[in-house]
Amino acid sequence: MERPVGLERACRGGEAPDVGEVIVPGERIMQRLDELAAEIAAAYPGGELTLLAVMNGALFFLADLARRLPMRVELTTVRVRSYRGREVRPGGAEIVGELCDDLSGREVLIVDDILDTGSTLDLVAEAVASQRPASCRVCVLLRKGRPDARPARADFVGFDIPDRFVVGYGLDLDGWGRNLTDIVALTEDAGDRK
Ligand code: 5GP
Ligand code: MG
């Protein structure tokens, strides 16, 4: 099996869950970000954008995407809690605190790491809509192929991936795996092990 890039670094000083296969190699992410940035730039000819990142998972994606966008960008964040501890099944999503900026009249692009059930993005989109932005679209790095997925919900998608629990490139399991370079799937029982 291919060895995930960054595994030794991510494991040093602690226990790691069982890592399965590499789903998206880091270098493929970088290539796709160039394409995504071009798609986004073409969709905003007015050339001004407010990126609203869902923390913490979207942090690396936001940083790499924002640096590729050929336009004026403002950054703002929202924190959503949707998984607790090592639980790998979706729970109810909730916004932690407030949306930090006034989004009225702005072109808002919500940036998140992964679209799974869609409850996180529904919640954030609703909170943005209540501030009457000029527009609100959604960009996700990953979209899971769930049977009940509604694909129209994300306007920009990096990769469609299988319905597996993944970590790396900003995504974690209970704090583990965020700083992997590749995006990797965990083995089936990884979330249950303490
Ligand atoms: P949704 O609300 O669409 O069901 O889930 C979206 C959120 O759940 C994501 O922002 C992410 O925080 C978390 N999530 C969903 N699937 C995964 C996954 O496979 N790995 C990790 N690390 N987080 C996930
Ligand atoms: Mg998230």
mmCIF file of C-alpha atoms and ligand atoms in Angstrom:
data_model
loop_
_atom_site.group_PDB
_atom_site.id
_atom_site.type_symbol
_atom_site.label_atom_id
_atom_site.label_comp_id
_atom_site.label_asym_id
_atom_site.label_seq_id
_atom_site.Cartn_x
_atom_site.Cartn_y
_atom_site.Cartn_z
ATOM 1 C CA MET A 1 0.000 0.000 0.000
ATOM 2 C CA GLU A 2 1.166 3.543 -0.757
ATOM 3 C CA ARG A 3 2.570 5.267 2.336
ATOM 4 C CA PRO A 4 0.772 8.557 3.060
ATOM 5 C CA VAL A 5 3.009 11.631 2.792
ATOM 6 C CA GLY A 6 3.533 13.209 6.208
ATOM 7 C CA LEU A 7 2.596 10.102 8.217
ATOM 8 C CA GLU A 8 5.741 9.989 10.379
ATOM 9 C CA ARG A 9 5.405 13.693 11.162
ATOM 10 C CA ALA A 10 1.724 13.401 12.033
ATOM 11 C CA CYS A 11 2.298 10.412 14.320
ATOM 12 C CA ARG A 12 5.292 11.659 16.292
ATOM 13 C CA GLY A 13 4.533 12.114 19.966
ATOM 14 C CA GLY A 14 1.235 10.236 20.063
ATOM 15 C CA GLU A 15 -0.886 7.322 19.061
ATOM 16 C CA ALA A 16 -2.375 7.245 15.584
ATOM 17 C CA PRO A 17 -5.499 5.582 14.235
ATOM 18 C CA ASP A 18 -5.198 2.838 11.587
ATOM 19 C CA VAL A 19 -4.570 4.512 8.269
ATOM 20 C CA GLY A 20 -6.006 2.988 5.098
ATOM 21 C CA GLU A 21 -5.266 4.032 1.540
ATOM 22 C CA VAL A 22 -4.389 7.414 0.083
ATOM 23 C CA ILE A 23 -7.569 8.874 -1.413
ATOM 24 C CA VAL A 24 -6.060 12.088 -2.841
ATOM 25 C CA PRO A 25 -2.276 12.615 -2.984
ATOM 26 C CA GLY A 26 -1.063 16.056 -1.920
ATOM 27 C CA GLU A 27 0.373 16.864 -5.331
ATOM 28 C CA ARG A 28 -2.966 16.130 -6.991
ATOM 29 C CA ILE A 29 -4.612 18.554 -4.520
ATOM 30 C CA MET A 30 -2.200 21.290 -5.617
ATOM 31 C CA GLN A 31 -2.960 20.704 -9.310
ATOM 32 C CA ARG A 32 -6.694 20.731 -8.719
ATOM 33 C CA LEU A 33 -6.457 23.956 -6.704
ATOM 34 C CA ASP A 34 -5.033 25.705 -9.765
ATOM 35 C CA GLU A 35 -8.066 24.566 -11.762
ATOM 36 C CA LEU A 36 -10.528 25.448 -9.003
ATOM 37 C CA ALA A 37 -9.072 28.938 -8.640
ATOM 38 C CA ALA A 38 -9.499 29.462 -12.388
ATOM 39 C CA GLU A 39 -13.123 28.250 -12.217
ATOM 40 C CA ILE A 40 -13.844 30.593 -9.322
ATOM 41 C CA ALA A 41 -12.135 33.564 -10.957
ATOM 42 C CA ALA A 42 -14.244 33.035 -14.098
ATOM 43 C CA ALA A 43 -17.426 32.932 -12.016
ATOM 44 C CA TYR A 44 -16.671 36.294 -10.382
ATOM 45 C CA PRO A 45 -15.793 38.676 -13.211
ATOM 46 C CA GLY A 46 -16.456 41.610 -10.855
ATOM 47 C CA GLY A 47 -13.309 40.454 -9.097
ATOM 48 C CA GLU A 48 -14.177 40.825 -5.452
ATOM 49 C CA LEU A 49 -14.897 38.022 -3.067
ATOM 50 C CA THR A 50 -15.411 37.305 0.609
ATOM 51 C CA LEU A 51 -14.222 33.830 1.547
ATOM 52 C CA LEU A 52 -16.040 32.460 4.569
ATOM 53 C CA ALA A 53 -14.126 29.438 5.800
ATOM 54 C CA VAL A 54 -15.627 26.782 8.013
ATOM 55 C CA MET A 55 -13.048 26.202 10.743
ATOM 56 C CA ASN A 56 -10.955 24.249 11.419
ATOM 57 C CA GLY A 57 -11.160 21.729 8.612
ATOM 58 C CA ALA A 58 -11.050 24.289 5.780
ATOM 59 C CA LEU A 59 -7.934 26.043 7.091
ATOM 60 C CA PHE A 60 -5.306 24.549 4.761
ATOM 61 C CA PHE A 61 -7.667 24.548 1.788
ATOM 62 C CA LEU A 62 -8.533 28.210 2.397
ATOM 63 C CA ALA A 63 -4.899 29.252 2.618
ATOM 64 C CA ASP A 64 -3.864 27.457 -0.571
ATOM 65 C CA LEU A 65 -6.956 28.484 -2.521
ATOM 66 C CA ALA A 66 -6.889 32.155 -1.481
ATOM 67 C CA ARG A 67 -3.284 32.479 -2.663
ATOM 68 C CA ARG A 68 -4.318 31.297 -6.117
ATOM 69 C CA LEU A 69 -7.223 33.678 -6.612
ATOM 70 C CA PRO A 70 -6.412 36.593 -8.941
ATOM 71 C CA MET A 71 -8.725 39.072 -7.211
ATOM 72 C CA ARG A 72 -9.233 41.040 -4.053
ATOM 73 C CA VAL A 73 -10.320 38.623 -1.324
ATOM 74 C CA GLU A 74 -11.479 39.184 2.196
ATOM 75 C CA LEU A 75 -11.285 36.327 4.653
ATOM 76 C CA THR A 76 -13.665 35.552 7.432
ATOM 77 C CA THR A 77 -14.401 32.404 9.393
ATOM 78 C CA VAL A 78 -17.169 30.521 11.093
ATOM 79 C CA ARG A 79 -16.803 27.668 13.505
ATOM 80 C CA VAL A 80 -19.133 24.724 13.220
ATOM 81 C CA ARG A 81 -19.086 21.735 15.476
ATOM 82 C CA SER A 82 -20.356 18.588 13.823
ATOM 83 C CA TYR A 83 -18.272 15.730 15.205
ATOM 84 C CA ARG A 84 -17.418 15.198 18.826
ATOM 85 C CA GLY A 85 -14.238 13.430 19.880
ATOM 86 C CA ARG A 86 -13.583 10.248 17.954
ATOM 87 C CA GLU A 87 -17.123 9.827 16.709
ATOM 88 C CA VAL A 88 -16.997 9.319 12.940
ATOM 89 C CA ARG A 89 -20.729 9.353 12.243
ATOM 90 C CA PRO A 90 -22.386 12.710 11.497
ATOM 91 C CA GLY A 91 -24.123 14.371 14.425
ATOM 92 C CA GLY A 92 -26.137 17.585 14.499
ATOM 93 C CA ALA A 93 -24.208 20.628 13.280
ATOM 94 C CA GLU A 94 -24.138 23.830 15.320
ATOM 95 C CA ILE A 95 -22.485 27.207 14.821
ATOM 96 C CA VAL A 96 -20.125 27.988 17.691
ATOM 97 C CA GLY A 97 -20.342 31.713 18.477
ATOM 98 C CA GLU A 98 -21.386 34.240 15.853
ATOM 99 C CA LEU A 99 -20.562 34.899 12.219
ATOM 100 C CA CYS A 100 -17.831 37.459 12.738
ATOM 101 C CA ASP A 101 -18.421 40.001 9.975
ATOM 102 C CA ASP A 102 -21.239 41.833 8.293
ATOM 103 C CA LEU A 103 -21.795 40.051 4.996
ATOM 104 C CA SER A 104 -24.574 42.246 3.632
ATOM 105 C CA GLY A 105 -24.055 43.202 -0.021
ATOM 106 C CA ARG A 106 -20.955 41.013 -0.354
ATOM 107 C CA GLU A 107 -20.157 38.240 -2.810
ATOM 108 C CA VAL A 108 -19.704 35.391 -0.348
ATOM 109 C CA LEU A 109 -18.055 32.079 -1.097
ATOM 110 C CA ILE A 110 -18.363 29.557 1.713
ATOM 111 C CA VAL A 111 -15.261 27.346 1.804
ATOM 112 C CA ASP A 112 -15.405 23.983 3.551
ATOM 113 C CA ASP A 113 -13.294 20.867 3.625
ATOM 114 C CA ILE A 114 -15.906 18.244 2.878
ATOM 115 C CA LEU A 115 -19.561 17.909 1.958
ATOM 116 C CA ASP A 116 -21.032 14.842 3.580
ATOM 117 C CA THR A 117 -24.712 15.021 4.580
ATOM 118 C CA GLY A 118 -24.829 18.740 3.813
ATOM 119 C CA SER A 119 -26.127 19.758 7.244
ATOM 120 C CA THR A 120 -23.058 21.914 7.998
ATOM 121 C CA LEU A 121 -23.323 23.853 4.761
ATOM 122 C CA ASP A 122 -27.105 24.219 5.084
ATOM 123 C CA LEU A 123 -26.600 25.770 8.477
ATOM 124 C CA VAL A 124 -23.859 28.170 7.353
ATOM 125 C CA ALA A 125 -25.687 29.127 4.135
ATOM 126 C CA GLU A 126 -28.776 29.954 6.176
ATOM 127 C CA ALA A 127 -26.778 32.145 8.557
ATOM 128 C CA VAL A 128 -25.163 33.938 5.588
ATOM 129 C CA ALA A 129 -28.517 34.417 3.826
ATOM 130 C CA SER A 130 -29.920 36.110 6.915
ATOM 131 C CA GLN A 131 -27.293 38.860 6.431
ATOM 132 C CA ARG A 132 -28.482 39.560 2.862
ATOM 133 C CA PRO A 133 -25.273 39.083 0.856
ATOM 134 C CA ALA A 134 -25.142 40.031 -2.850
ATOM 135 C CA SER A 135 -24.571 36.321 -3.539
ATOM 136 C CA CYS A 136 -23.654 33.171 -1.673
ATOM 137 C CA ARG A 137 -22.007 30.133 -3.230
ATOM 138 C CA VAL A 138 -20.250 27.098 -1.851
ATOM 139 C CA CYS A 139 -16.823 25.627 -2.557
ATOM 140 C CA VAL A 140 -15.744 22.305 -1.035
ATOM 141 C CA LEU A 141 -12.513 20.435 -1.451
ATOM 142 C CA LEU A 142 -14.179 17.025 -1.119
ATOM 143 C CA ARG A 143 -17.657 15.705 -1.744
ATOM 144 C CA LYS A 144 -18.613 12.260 -0.491
ATOM 145 C CA GLY A 145 -20.552 9.973 -2.749
ATOM 146 C CA ARG A 146 -23.457 9.363 -0.414
ATOM 147 C CA PRO A 147 -26.572 7.766 -1.878
ATOM 148 C CA ASP A 148 -28.646 10.607 -0.352
ATOM 149 C CA ALA A 149 -26.310 13.423 -1.461
ATOM 150 C CA ARG A 150 -27.780 16.421 -3.239
ATOM 151 C CA PRO A 151 -24.976 17.314 -5.664
ATOM 152 C CA ALA A 152 -26.321 20.751 -6.581
ATOM 153 C CA ARG A 153 -25.465 22.109 -3.157
ATOM 154 C CA ALA A 154 -21.797 22.833 -3.880
ATOM 155 C CA ASP A 155 -20.984 25.201 -6.731
ATOM 156 C CA PHE A 156 -17.272 24.324 -6.815
ATOM 157 C CA VAL A 157 -15.974 20.858 -5.915
ATOM 158 C CA GLY A 158 -12.367 19.718 -5.747
ATOM 159 C CA PHE A 159 -12.836 15.963 -5.698
ATOM 160 C CA ASP A 160 -15.656 13.462 -5.492
ATOM 161 C CA ILE A 161 -14.552 10.717 -3.117
ATOM 162 C CA PRO A 162 -16.022 7.448 -1.816
ATOM 163 C CA ASP A 163 -18.112 7.430 1.360
ATOM 164 C CA ARG A 164 -15.178 6.787 3.725
ATOM 165 C CA PHE A 165 -13.942 8.725 6.748
ATOM 166 C CA VAL A 166 -10.872 10.677 5.654
ATOM 167 C CA VAL A 167 -8.165 12.758 7.346
ATOM 168 C CA GLY A 168 -5.292 14.909 6.127
ATOM 169 C CA TYR A 169 -4.790 18.309 4.511
ATOM 170 C CA GLY A 170 -6.752 19.994 7.304
ATOM 171 C CA LEU A 171 -9.211 17.230 8.099
ATOM 172 C CA ASP A 172 -8.766 15.484 11.425
ATOM 173 C CA LEU A 173 -10.087 12.779 13.675
ATOM 174 C CA ASP A 174 -10.131 14.090 17.225
ATOM 175 C CA GLY A 175 -7.193 16.363 16.438
ATOM 176 C CA TRP A 176 -5.193 13.718 14.588
ATOM 177 C CA GLY A 177 -4.150 13.752 10.944
ATOM 178 C CA ARG A 178 -4.670 17.421 10.049
ATOM 179 C CA ASN A 179 -1.043 17.894 9.045
ATOM 180 C CA LEU A 180 -0.836 14.946 6.668
ATOM 181 C CA THR A 181 0.054 16.084 3.165
ATOM 182 C CA ASP A 182 -2.189 13.493 1.488
ATOM 183 C CA ILE A 183 -5.851 12.852 2.161
ATOM 184 C CA VAL A 184 -6.171 9.306 3.484
ATOM 185 C CA ALA A 185 -9.043 7.034 4.467
ATOM 186 C CA LEU A 186 -9.054 5.488 7.918
ATOM 187 C CA THR A 187 -9.745 1.805 8.307
ATOM 188 C CA GLU A 188 -13.317 0.917 9.244
ATOM 189 C CA ASP A 189 -12.787 0.557 13.002
ATOM 190 C CA ALA A 190 -10.337 3.462 13.462
ATOM 191 C CA GLY A 191 -12.952 5.795 14.932
ATOM 192 C CA ASP A 192 -13.995 3.305 17.597
ATOM 193 C CA ARG A 193 -10.502 2.719 19.012
ATOM 194 C CA LYS A 194 -9.536 4.774 21.998
HETATM 195 P P1 5GP B 1 -21.969 17.310 6.880
HETATM 196 O O1 5GP B 1 -22.545 18.362 7.773
HETATM 197 O O2 5GP B 1 -21.995 17.639 5.411
HETATM 198 O O3 5GP B 1 -22.541 15.937 7.162
HETATM 199 O O4 5GP B 1 -20.469 17.132 7.303
HETATM 200 C C1 5GP B 1 -19.570 18.108 7.022
HETATM 201 C C2 5GP B 1 -18.571 18.265 8.124
HETATM 202 O O5 5GP B 1 -18.349 17.053 8.828
HETATM 203 C C3 5GP B 1 -17.258 18.661 7.501
HETATM 204 O O6 5GP B 1 -17.108 20.060 7.538
HETATM 205 C C4 5GP B 1 -16.257 17.961 8.375
HETATM 206 O O7 5GP B 1 -15.917 18.796 9.444
HETATM 207 C C5 5GP B 1 -16.991 16.756 8.919
HETATM 208 N N1 5GP B 1 -16.738 15.559 8.123
HETATM 209 C C6 5GP B 1 -17.580 14.914 7.286
HETATM 210 N N2 5GP B 1 -16.996 13.859 6.733
HETATM 211 C C7 5GP B 1 -15.737 13.820 7.235
HETATM 212 C C8 5GP B 1 -14.619 12.947 7.021
HETATM 213 O O8 5GP B 1 -14.632 11.972 6.270
HETATM 214 N N3 5GP B 1 -13.484 13.252 7.706
HETATM 215 C C9 5GP B 1 -13.400 14.305 8.568
HETATM 216 N N4 5GP B 1 -12.238 14.493 9.181
HETATM 217 N N5 5GP B 1 -14.419 15.147 8.771
HETATM 218 C C10 5GP B 1 -15.581 14.902 8.114
HETATM 219 MG MG MG B 2 -15.949 20.932 9.004
#
